[in-house]
CSV table of C-alpha atoms and ligand atoms in Angstrom, one decimal:
chain,number,residue,atom,x,y,z
O,160,UNK,CA,108.6,220.0,253.2
O,161,UNK,CA,111.7,222.2,254.1
O,162,UNK,CA,115.2,221.6,253.0
O,163,UNK,CA,118.3,221.9,254.7
O,164,UNK,CA,121.7,223.0,252.7
O,165,UNK,CA,124.7,220.9,253.0
O,166,UNK,CA,127.9,223.0,253.0
O,167,UNK,CA,131.2,221.6,252.1
O,168,UNK,CA,134.4,222.1,254.8
O,169,UNK,CA,136.3,222.6,251.8
O,170,UNK,CA,136.5,226.2,250.6
O,171,UNK,CA,137.4,228.2,247.9
O,172,UNK,CA,140.0,231.0,247.5
O,173,UNK,CA,138.9,234.0,245.8
O,174,UNK,CA,141.3,237.1,245.0
O,175,UNK,CA,144.8,237.5,246.7
O,176,UNK,CA,146.7,238.9,249.2
O,177,UNK,CA,145.2,240.6,252.3
O,178,UNK,CA,141.6,240.9,250.0
O,179,UNK,CA,141.4,237.1,249.4
O,180,UNK,CA,138.2,235.4,250.6
O,181,UNK,CA,137.4,232.1,251.5
O,182,UNK,CA,133.9,231.3,250.0
O,183,UNK,CA,131.6,228.0,251.2
O,184,UNK,CA,130.4,225.8,248.6
O,185,UNK,CA,126.9,224.5,248.7
O,186,UNK,CA,127.0,221.0,247.8
O,187,UNK,CA,123.4,220.4,247.8
O,188,UNK,CA,120.2,220.0,250.2
O,189,UNK,CA,118.6,217.2,252.3
O,190,UNK,CA,115.2,217.1,253.6
O,191,UNK,CA,114.5,218.5,256.8
O,192,UNK,CA,112.2,216.0,258.6
O,193,UNK,CA,110.0,216.9,261.6
O,194,UNK,CA,108.8,214.5,264.3
O,195,UNK,CA,105.8,213.5,262.5
O,196,UNK,CA,107.8,212.4,259.7
O,197,UNK,CA,109.8,210.4,261.6
O,198,UNK,CA,107.2,208.6,263.3
O,199,UNK,CA,105.8,207.7,260.1
O,200,UNK,CA,109.1,206.0,259.5
O,201,UNK,CA,108.9,204.6,262.7
O,202,UNK,CA,105.6,203.0,261.8
O,203,UNK,CA,107.0,201.6,258.6
O,204,UNK,CA,109.7,199.7,260.2
O,205,UNK,CA,107.1,198.5,263.3
O,206,UNK,CA,104.9,197.0,260.6
O,207,UNK,CA,107.5,195.6,258.3
O,208,UNK,CA,108.6,193.8,261.4
O,209,UNK,CA,105.1,192.9,262.7
O,210,UNK,CA,106.5,191.5,265.9
O,211,UNK,CA,108.6,189.3,264.2
O,212,UNK,CA,105.9,188.0,261.8
O,213,UNK,CA,106.5,190.1,258.7
O,214,UNK,CA,107.7,188.9,255.5
O,215,UNK,CA,111.7,190.1,256.2
O,216,UNK,CA,111.9,188.9,259.9
O,217,UNK,CA,110.4,185.4,258.7
O,218,UNK,CA,112.3,185.3,255.3
O,219,UNK,CA,114.8,182.3,255.0
O,220,UNK,CA,118.2,183.6,255.4
O,221,UNK,CA,119.7,182.7,252.2
O,222,UNK,CA,116.6,184.7,250.6
O,223,UNK,CA,117.6,187.9,252.7
O,224,UNK,CA,121.2,187.7,251.6
O,225,UNK,CA,120.1,187.5,248.1
O,226,UNK,CA,118.6,191.2,248.9
O,227,UNK,CA,121.9,192.2,250.5
O,228,UNK,CA,123.7,190.9,247.5
O,229,UNK,CA,121.5,192.6,244.8
O,230,UNK,CA,122.2,196.0,247.1
O,231,UNK,CA,126.1,195.4,247.3
O,232,UNK,CA,125.8,195.3,243.4
O,233,UNK,CA,123.9,198.2,242.8
O,234,UNK,CA,126.2,200.3,245.6
O,235,UNK,CA,129.2,199.7,243.3
O,236,UNK,CA,128.0,201.2,240.5
O,237,UNK,CA,127.8,204.7,242.6
O,238,UNK,CA,131.4,204.3,243.7
O,239,UNK,CA,132.8,207.4,241.8
O,240,UNK,CA,129.9,209.6,243.0
O,241,UNK,CA,130.1,208.3,246.9
O,242,UNK,CA,133.9,208.6,247.0
O,243,UNK,CA,133.4,212.3,245.6
O,244,UNK,CA,131.1,213.1,248.3
O,245,UNK,CA,133.1,211.9,251.0
O,246,UNK,CA,136.0,214.2,249.7
O,247,UNK,CA,133.6,217.2,249.5
O,248,UNK,CA,131.5,216.7,252.7
O,249,UNK,CA,133.9,215.6,255.1
O,250,UNK,CA,137.1,216.7,253.4
O,251,UNK,CA,138.7,213.1,253.4
O,252,UNK,CA,141.2,212.8,251.1
O,253,UNK,CA,140.8,210.6,247.8
O,254,UNK,CA,142.7,207.5,248.8
O,255,UNK,CA,141.1,207.2,251.9
O,256,UNK,CA,137.9,208.0,250.6
O,257,UNK,CA,138.1,205.4,248.2
O,258,UNK,CA,139.5,203.1,250.6
O,259,UNK,CA,136.5,203.8,252.7
O,260,UNK,CA,134.2,202.9,250.0
O,261,UNK,CA,136.2,199.4,249.3
O,262,UNK,CA,136.5,198.8,252.7
O,263,UNK,CA,132.6,199.0,253.2
O,264,UNK,CA,132.1,196.6,249.8
O,265,UNK,CA,134.6,193.9,251.5
O,266,UNK,CA,132.4,194.2,254.6
O,267,UNK,CA,129.4,193.4,253.1
O,268,UNK,CA,130.6,190.7,251.3
O,269,UNK,CA,132.2,189.0,254.4
O,270,UNK,CA,129.3,189.4,256.1
O,271,UNK,CA,127.4,187.7,253.4
O,272,UNK,CA,130.0,184.9,253.6
O,273,UNK,CA,130.2,184.7,257.1
O,274,UNK,CA,126.4,184.3,257.7
O,275,UNK,CA,126.2,181.8,254.7
O,276,UNK,CA,128.6,179.6,256.5
O,277,UNK,CA,126.9,180.1,259.8
O,278,UNK,CA,123.5,179.1,258.2
O,279,UNK,CA,125.2,175.9,257.0
O,280,UNK,CA,125.9,175.1,260.6
O,281,UNK,CA,122.8,176.9,262.0
O,282,UNK,CA,120.4,173.8,262.4
O,283,UNK,CA,122.4,172.1,265.3
O,284,UNK,CA,120.6,170.4,268.1
O,285,UNK,CA,121.7,170.0,271.3
O,286,UNK,CA,121.0,167.0,273.4
O,287,UNK,CA,121.6,166.9,277.1
O,288,UNK,CA,119.8,165.3,280.3
O,289,UNK,CA,117.0,164.1,278.5
O,290,UNK,CA,116.2,167.3,276.6
O,291,UNK,CA,116.3,168.1,273.0
O,292,UNK,CA,117.2,171.7,272.0
O,293,UNK,CA,117.4,173.6,268.8
O,294,UNK,CA,118.8,176.9,268.5
O,295,UNK,CA,117.1,179.5,266.2
O,296,UNK,CA,118.7,182.8,265.7
O,297,UNK,CA,115.7,185.4,265.8
O,298,UNK,CA,116.0,189.4,264.9
O,299,UNK,CA,115.9,191.9,267.5
O,300,UNK,CA,113.2,193.9,266.1
O,301,UNK,CA,113.4,197.4,265.1
O,302,UNK,CA,116.9,198.7,265.1
O,303,UNK,CA,118.0,202.5,264.9
O,304,UNK,CA,121.3,202.7,263.4
O,305,UNK,CA,123.3,206.1,263.3
O,306,UNK,CA,127.1,206.4,262.3
O,307,UNK,CA,129.7,209.0,263.0
O,308,UNK,CA,130.7,211.8,260.6
O,309,UNK,CA,134.2,210.5,260.5
O,310,UNK,CA,133.3,207.1,258.6
O,311,UNK,CA,130.0,208.0,257.4
O,312,UNK,CA,129.7,205.0,255.0
O,313,UNK,CA,131.9,202.7,256.5
O,314,UNK,CA,130.8,202.6,260.1
O,315,UNK,CA,127.3,203.7,259.2
O,316,UNK,CA,127.2,200.5,257.4
O,317,UNK,CA,128.8,198.2,259.9
O,318,UNK,CA,125.5,198.2,261.7
O,319,UNK,CA,123.2,199.1,259.0
O,320,UNK,CA,124.1,195.6,257.1
O,321,UNK,CA,124.3,193.3,259.8
O,322,UNK,CA,120.9,194.7,261.1
O,323,UNK,CA,119.3,194.2,257.7
O,324,UNK,CA,120.8,190.7,257.2
O,325,UNK,CA,119.5,189.2,260.5
O,326,UNK,CA,116.1,190.0,260.0
O,327,UNK,CA,115.8,193.3,261.8
O,328,UNK,CA,113.9,196.3,260.2
O,329,UNK,CA,115.7,199.5,260.1
O,330,UNK,CA,115.8,203.3,260.7
O,331,UNK,CA,118.7,204.9,259.9
O,332,UNK,CA,119.7,208.5,260.2
O,333,UNK,CA,122.6,209.4,258.4
O,334,UNK,CA,125.7,211.3,260.1
O,335,UNK,CA,125.3,215.0,260.6
O,336,UNK,CA,128.3,215.6,258.0
O,337,UNK,CA,128.5,213.0,255.3
O,338,UNK,CA,124.9,213.0,254.7
O,339,UNK,CA,124.5,213.7,250.8
O,340,UNK,CA,126.7,210.8,250.2
O,341,UNK,CA,123.7,208.5,250.9
O,342,UNK,CA,121.9,210.0,248.1
O,343,UNK,CA,123.2,208.1,245.5
O,344,UNK,CA,122.4,204.9,247.6
O,345,UNK,CA,118.9,205.7,247.9
O,346,UNK,CA,117.9,204.1,244.6
O,347,UNK,CA,119.9,200.8,245.2
O,348,UNK,CA,117.9,200.6,249.0
O,349,UNK,CA,114.6,201.0,247.1
O,350,UNK,CA,115.5,198.4,244.3
O,351,UNK,CA,116.7,195.9,246.7
O,352,UNK,CA,114.6,195.9,250.1
O,353,UNK,CA,110.7,195.7,250.3
O,354,UNK,CA,108.7,198.7,251.4
O,355,UNK,CA,109.2,199.1,255.3
O,356,UNK,CA,112.4,197.3,255.7
O,357,UNK,CA,115.0,200.2,255.7
O,358,UNK,CA,113.5,203.9,256.4
O,359,UNK,CA,116.0,206.9,256.3
O,360,UNK,CA,115.4,210.0,258.1
O,361,UNK,CA,117.1,213.4,258.0
O,362,UNK,CA,116.6,216.2,260.1
O,363,UNK,CA,117.6,217.9,263.8
O,364,UNK,CA,118.2,214.7,265.9
O,365,UNK,CA,116.6,215.8,269.0
O,366,UNK,CA,113.4,216.0,266.8
O,367,UNK,CA,113.6,213.2,264.7
O,368,UNK,CA,115.6,210.6,266.6
O,369,UNK,CA,114.4,212.0,270.0
O,370,UNK,CA,110.6,211.2,269.2
O,371,UNK,CA,111.5,207.5,268.0
O,372,UNK,CA,113.3,206.7,271.6
O,373,UNK,CA,110.6,208.2,273.4
O,374,UNK,CA,108.0,206.0,271.3
O,375,UNK,CA,109.5,203.0,273.1
O,376,UNK,CA,109.2,201.0,269.9
O,377,UNK,CA,112.9,201.1,269.1
O,378,UNK,CA,114.1,197.4,270.2
O,379,UNK,CA,118.0,197.7,269.2
O,380,UNK,CA,120.1,201.2,269.2
O,381,UNK,CA,123.1,200.9,267.3
O,382,UNK,CA,125.2,204.2,267.9
O,383,UNK,CA,128.8,205.2,266.7
O,384,UNK,CA,129.6,208.5,267.9
O,385,UNK,CA,129.9,210.6,271.3
O,386,UNK,CA,129.1,209.5,274.9
O,387,UNK,CA,126.9,212.4,275.2
O,388,UNK,CA,124.9,211.9,272.0
O,389,UNK,CA,124.4,207.9,273.1
O,390,UNK,CA,123.4,208.6,276.6
O,391,UNK,CA,121.1,211.4,276.0
O,392,UNK,CA,119.1,209.5,273.5
O,393,UNK,CA,119.4,206.3,275.5
O,394,UNK,CA,117.6,208.1,278.3
O,395,UNK,CA,114.8,208.9,276.3
O,396,UNK,CA,113.5,205.5,275.9
O,397,UNK,CA,111.0,205.1,278.5
O,398,UNK,CA,112.3,201.4,279.2
O,399,UNK,CA,116.2,201.9,278.7
O,400,UNK,CA,116.8,198.1,280.0
O,401,UNK,CA,114.8,196.9,277.2
O,402,UNK,CA,117.0,198.4,274.5
O,403,UNK,CA,119.9,196.4,273.2
O,404,UNK,CA,122.7,199.1,272.5
O,405,UNK,CA,126.0,198.4,270.4
O,406,UNK,CA,127.7,201.8,270.8
O,407,UNK,CA,131.1,203.0,269.7
O,408,UNK,CA,132.1,206.0,271.6
O,409,UNK,CA,134.7,208.3,272.7
O,410,UNK,CA,138.5,207.3,273.6
O,411,UNK,CA,141.5,208.6,274.9
O,412,UNK,CA,143.7,205.8,273.5
O,413,UNK,CA,147.5,206.3,274.7
O,414,UNK,CA,150.7,204.9,272.8
O,415,UNK,CA,153.3,203.9,275.2
O,416,UNK,CA,156.9,204.1,273.8
O,417,UNK,CA,160.1,202.6,275.7
O,418,UNK,CA,163.4,203.7,275.0
O,419,UNK,CA,164.5,200.4,273.5
O,420,UNK,CA,161.3,200.6,270.6
O,421,UNK,CA,162.5,200.2,267.3
O,422,UNK,CA,162.9,204.0,266.5
O,423,UNK,CA,161.8,204.4,262.7
O,424,UNK,CA,159.0,201.9,262.9
O,425,UNK,CA,157.4,203.7,266.2
O,426,UNK,CA,157.9,207.1,264.3
O,427,UNK,CA,155.8,205.8,261.2
O,428,UNK,CA,153.2,204.0,262.9
O,429,UNK,CA,153.0,207.0,265.6
O,430,UNK,CA,152.7,209.7,263.0
O,431,UNK,CA,149.8,207.9,261.0
O,432,UNK,CA,148.1,206.4,264.4
O,433,UNK,CA,147.7,210.1,265.6
O,434,UNK,CA,147.3,211.8,262.4
O,435,UNK,CA,145.5,209.8,259.3
O,436,UNK,CA,142.6,211.9,258.9
O,437,UNK,CA,143.4,214.9,260.8
O,438,UNK,CA,143.4,212.6,263.7
O,439,UNK,CA,139.4,212.5,263.6
O,440,UNK,CA,139.3,208.7,264.3
O,441,UNK,CA,137.9,207.1,267.4
O,442,UNK,CA,140.9,204.6,267.1
O,443,UNK,CA,143.6,207.5,266.8
O,444,UNK,CA,146.3,207.8,269.4
O,445,UNK,CA,145.7,210.7,271.5
O,446,UNK,CA,148.3,210.9,273.8
O,447,UNK,CA,151.7,209.6,273.8
O,448,UNK,CA,153.8,208.4,277.0
O,449,UNK,CA,157.6,208.5,276.2
O,450,UNK,CA,160.2,207.2,278.3
O,451,UNK,CA,162.2,210.0,279.6
O,452,UNK,CA,165.8,209.1,278.4
O,453,UNK,CA,164.6,209.1,274.5
O,454,UNK,CA,161.7,211.9,275.0
O,455,UNK,CA,163.9,215.1,273.8
O,456,UNK,CA,165.0,213.0,270.7
O,457,UNK,CA,161.6,211.5,269.9
O,458,UNK,CA,159.9,214.5,270.3
O,459,UNK,CA,162.4,216.2,267.9
O,460,UNK,CA,162.0,213.3,265.2
O,461,UNK,CA,158.2,213.3,265.7
O,462,UNK,CA,157.9,217.3,265.0
O,463,UNK,CA,160.2,216.7,262.0
O,464,UNK,CA,158.0,214.1,260.5
O,465,UNK,CA,154.8,216.2,261.6
O,466,UNK,CA,156.1,219.4,259.6
O,467,UNK,CA,156.5,217.4,256.6
O,468,UNK,CA,152.6,216.4,256.2
O,469,UNK,CA,151.4,218.1,253.3
O,470,UNK,CA,148.3,220.2,254.0
O,471,UNK,CA,145.7,220.9,251.1
O,472,UNK,CA,142.4,219.8,249.6
O,473,UNK,CA,141.0,216.2,249.5
O,474,UNK,CA,141.9,215.8,245.7
O,475,UNK,CA,145.6,217.0,246.1
O,476,UNK,CA,148.3,214.4,245.5
O,477,UNK,CA,149.5,212.9,248.6
O,478,UNK,CA,147.9,215.4,251.2
O,479,UNK,CA,147.7,214.2,254.7
O,480,UNK,CA,146.1,217.2,256.4
O,481,UNK,CA,142.6,218.5,255.0
O,482,UNK,CA,139.7,220.8,256.1
O,483,UNK,CA,138.1,219.8,259.2
O,484,UNK,CA,134.5,219.4,258.4
O,485,UNK,CA,132.8,220.6,262.3
O,486,UNK,CA,132.3,224.1,262.1
O,487,UNK,CA,134.1,225.5,265.3
O,488,UNK,CA,136.2,222.5,265.4
O,489,UNK,CA,139.5,224.5,265.0
O,490,UNK,CA,138.2,227.1,267.9
O,491,UNK,CA,138.1,224.0,269.9
O,492,UNK,CA,141.5,222.6,269.2
O,493,UNK,CA,143.0,225.9,269.5
O,494,UNK,CA,141.4,226.2,273.2
O,495,UNK,CA,143.1,223.0,274.0
O,496,UNK,CA,146.5,224.2,272.5
O,497,UNK,CA,146.5,227.5,274.3
O,498,UNK,CA,145.7,225.8,277.6
O,499,UNK,CA,148.5,223.3,277.1
O,500,UNK,CA,150.5,226.3,276.4
O,501,UNK,CA,149.7,228.3,279.7
O,502,UNK,CA,150.6,225.2,281.6
O,503,UNK,CA,154.2,224.6,280.4
O,504,UNK,CA,154.0,222.8,277.1
O,505,UNK,CA,155.3,224.3,273.8
O,506,UNK,CA,154.4,223.7,270.3
O,507,UNK,CA,157.8,221.6,268.7
O,508,UNK,CA,157.1,221.8,264.9
O,509,UNK,CA,157.1,225.1,263.3
O,510,UNK,CA,153.7,226.8,262.7
O,511,UNK,CA,151.9,224.0,264.5
O,512,UNK,CA,148.3,225.1,265.6
O,513,UNK,CA,148.1,227.5,262.8
O,514,UNK,CA,144.6,227.7,260.9
O,515,UNK,CA,143.6,228.8,257.8
O,516,UNK,CA,139.7,228.6,257.6
O,517,UNK,CA,138.9,224.8,258.4
O,518,UNK,CA,142.7,223.7,258.0
O,519,UNK,CA,144.5,223.3,261.2
O,520,UNK,CA,148.1,222.7,261.1
O,521,UNK,CA,149.0,219.8,263.2
O,522,UNK,CA,150.9,220.5,266.6
O,523,UNK,CA,152.9,218.2,268.6
O,524,UNK,CA,152.8,219.7,272.1
O,525,UNK,CA,155.6,218.7,274.7
O,526,UNK,CA,156.0,218.3,277.7
O,527,UNK,CA,152.5,217.7,278.6
O,528,UNK,CA,151.4,216.9,282.2
O,529,UNK,CA,148.3,216.1,284.1
O,530,UNK,CA,147.1,219.8,284.9
O,531,UNK,CA,146.2,220.3,281.1
O,532,UNK,CA,142.9,219.6,279.2
O,533,UNK,CA,144.8,217.6,276.6
O,534,UNK,CA,145.9,214.7,279.3
O,535,UNK,CA,142.3,213.4,279.6
O,536,UNK,CA,140.1,215.5,276.8
O,537,UNK,CA,139.6,213.8,273.6
O,538,UNK,CA,140.8,216.2,271.1
O,539,UNK,CA,139.7,214.2,268.0
O,540,UNK,CA,141.6,216.2,265.6
O,541,UNK,CA,145.6,217.0,265.0
O,542,UNK,CA,147.2,217.6,268.2
O,543,UNK,CA,149.6,215.4,269.1
O,544,UNK,CA,150.3,215.7,273.1
O,545,UNK,CA,153.3,213.9,274.5
O,546,UNK,CA,154.2,213.2,278.0
O,547,UNK,CA,157.8,212.2,279.5
O,548,UNK,CA,157.4,209.2,282.1
O,549,UNK,CA,160.2,207.8,284.3
O,550,UNK,CA,158.6,205.0,285.5
O,551,UNK,CA,155.7,203.1,283.8
O,552,UNK,CA,153.5,202.8,286.9
O,553,UNK,CA,152.9,206.5,286.0
O,554,UNK,CA,151.4,205.1,282.6
O,555,UNK,CA,149.4,202.3,284.4
O,556,UNK,CA,147.7,204.8,286.6
O,557,UNK,CA,146.7,207.1,283.7
O,558,UNK,CA,145.3,203.7,281.9
O,559,UNK,CA,143.4,202.5,285.0
O,560,UNK,CA,142.0,205.7,285.8
O,561,UNK,CA,141.0,206.7,282.8
O,562,UNK,CA,137.2,206.9,281.7
O,563,UNK,CA,137.8,205.5,278.3
O,564,UNK,CA,139.1,202.0,277.4
O,565,UNK,CA,139.2,201.7,273.9
O,566,UNK,CA,142.9,200.5,272.9
O,567,UNK,CA,146.3,201.2,273.4
O,568,UNK,CA,149.9,200.7,271.8
O,569,UNK,CA,152.8,199.7,273.1
O,570,UNK,CA,156.4,200.1,271.6
O,571,UNK,CA,159.5,198.0,272.9
O,572,UNK,CA,161.7,195.4,272.2
O,573,UNK,CA,161.6,193.5,275.7
O,574,UNK,CA,159.2,190.7,275.6
O,575,UNK,CA,158.9,190.2,279.2
O,576,UNK,CA,158.1,193.9,279.8
O,577,UNK,CA,155.6,193.9,276.8
O,578,UNK,CA,153.9,190.8,278.2
O,579,UNK,CA,153.5,191.8,281.8
O,580,UNK,CA,152.0,195.0,280.5
O,581,UNK,CA,149.6,192.8,278.3
O,582,UNK,CA,148.4,191.1,281.2
O,583,UNK,CA,147.5,194.4,283.1
O,584,UNK,CA,145.9,196.2,280.4
O,585,UNK,CA,144.2,193.0,279.0
O,586,UNK,CA,141.5,194.3,281.9
O,587,UNK,CA,141.3,197.9,280.9
O,588,UNK,CA,141.1,198.2,277.1
O,589,UNK,CA,139.4,196.0,274.2
O,590,UNK,CA,142.5,196.0,272.1
O,591,UNK,CA,146.5,196.0,273.0
O,592,UNK,CA,148.5,196.6,269.7
O,593,UNK,CA,152.3,195.7,270.2
O,594,UNK,CA,154.5,198.0,267.9
O,595,UNK,CA,151.5,199.0,266.0
O,596,UNK,CA,149.2,201.9,266.0
O,597,UNK,CA,145.6,201.5,267.4
O,598,UNK,CA,143.1,200.6,264.9
O,599,UNK,CA,139.8,199.2,263.9
O,600,UNK,CA,140.5,196.7,261.0
O,601,UNK,CA,140.8,194.1,259.7
O,602,UNK,CA,137.4,194.2,260.2
O,603,UNK,CA,137.1,190.5,260.8
O,604,UNK,CA,138.7,191.2,264.3
O,605,UNK,CA,136.4,192.1,267.5
O,606,UNK,CA,135.9,195.9,267.8
O,607,UNK,CA,135.0,197.3,271.2
O,608,UNK,CA,136.3,199.2,274.4
O,609,UNK,CA,135.9,199.1,278.1
O,610,UNK,CA,134.6,201.5,280.6
O,611,UNK,CA,132.7,204.5,278.7
O,612,UNK,CA,134.3,203.9,275.3
O,613,UNK,CA,132.0,201.1,274.1
O,614,UNK,CA,128.9,198.5,274.7
O,615,UNK,CA,128.8,195.4,272.7
O,616,UNK,CA,131.4,194.2,270.3
O,617,UNK,CA,131.4,194.5,266.5
O,618,UNK,CA,133.1,192.6,263.6
O,619,UNK,CA,132.1,190.7,260.8
O,620,UNK,CA,131.0,187.8,262.7
O,621,UNK,CA,130.3,189.4,266.2
O,622,UNK,CA,127.9,191.8,264.7
O,623,UNK,CA,125.7,188.9,263.2
O,624,UNK,CA,125.4,188.0,267.0
O,625,UNK,CA,124.8,191.4,268.0
O,626,UNK,CA,121.9,191.9,265.8
O,627,UNK,CA,120.1,188.9,266.6
O,628,UNK,CA,119.1,186.4,269.4
O,629,UNK,CA,119.7,182.8,269.9
O,630,UNK,CA,116.1,181.3,271.1
O,631,UNK,CA,116.1,178.1,272.2
O,632,UNK,CA,113.2,175.6,271.6
O,633,UNK,CA,113.6,172.8,273.9
O,634,UNK,CA,111.5,169.4,274.4
O,635,UNK,CA,111.9,166.5,276.9
O,636,UNK,CA,112.2,163.3,275.4
O,637,UNK,CA,111.7,159.7,276.1
O,638,UNK,CA,113.6,156.5,274.4
O,639,UNK,CA,111.4,156.1,271.5
O,640,UNK,CA,110.6,159.5,270.3
O,641,UNK,CA,111.4,160.8,267.1
O,642,UNK,CA,113.5,163.8,267.2
B,1251,G3H,O1,136.6,206.6,264.1
B,1251,G3H,C1,136.6,205.2,264.5
B,1251,G3H,C2,137.0,204.2,263.6
B,1251,G3H,O2,136.2,203.1,263.8
B,1251,G3H,C3,138.2,203.9,263.0
B,1251,G3H,O3,138.6,203.1,262.3
B,1251,G3H,O4,140.8,202.5,262.9
B,1251,G3H,O5,139.8,201.6,260.9
B,1251,G3H,O6,140.5,203.9,261.1
B,1251,G3H,P1,140.0,202.7,261.6
């Protein structure tokens, strides 16, 4: 069939001076599947599930774990190639790319261990008011798993692995960028899982995933990406209320910095919270509220720290800021930046916002106000908006009125003040970080969010629940019955 080229965001400079040219690098090709091929994959998954009577869903848990263990062993042999592709396809620096691979292997290992432990404790009975019940955890059905480009391995596998291990059959569509890196793992999938259990599809989303949704045969939709992508797809399902969804979506995580915060520690948490992997993390700090009495000094030091972040290629030693994989992203970021400048903010660090091909030099913008797009819109890139505040109520209003509710960070030393805010924000976001940046890990911690930021909860243990259903088998008993 048709092939689709994969171009790297990492570009090569040829020539010098004004005549220098940046040349795109062709990394390889992926098959471009059409709707029919996607439906064939669906057919494979539906047959392998066979209403829960297929070999895979009805296999004993320990045996299914054996298949995942085999996969993990084979996957580890591909570390070098997958890490290399993470660098080339999405521009992730070597350290973070290697971390992503290793974290994913740890996650699979922890999932196996957690399930083994649960399995040992699984056969529990409930005896209550003359009824005897036994809980059986059964799979949900056919799962569609889709991950984002920023963690194309890790975040895809944090739904794919629990879906498989709990007995679902899976259709998995690799992220738009970070798609080739699945190829070194294809053989491992093939050698580890029976036919039809895992089906990988490539191609244009609307054409491929759209028909799967329209078929009504997807039971579980695990998607980490944008709200628009998730709602467009969910809407295509003829019975969306029957679709179990596990979603990780948009966020605008605020960092709240009080005058009494430990300055050095806060700076270092904020720089990495806002700018690791160029700010392309759903968990990044995306807006900073700083108490006015320290705002100028904080911004000066923050800008100095940001100015020191080295820009370069993913393989450069200690590089922090790397090429952005989404075409057109630098244009979008420049629009947000210009909008803030037109409404009274200034770029605080030298050359902030400057672009060179897919590279975008991070920019600290200050003072940001509610009229600017950056105040509410998610930038998902290296822009750091700073808002000075006089009273904490201004920040509380922001959080309460925001459409998002993934996480936030509070930096300060006054335990009472921090404690009061924790009480207020506990109903607004999925995670509150104290004197620490927002982040997903450790992976054993629940990862979720409020409002438009998420549906369901992921973590090693939570995912096992999310991808299965407790079915109760209950009988009435009378004295003398044998259980
Ligand atoms: O893009 C969102 C990821 O879940 C971020 O994960 O906080 O571990 O970098 P992280």
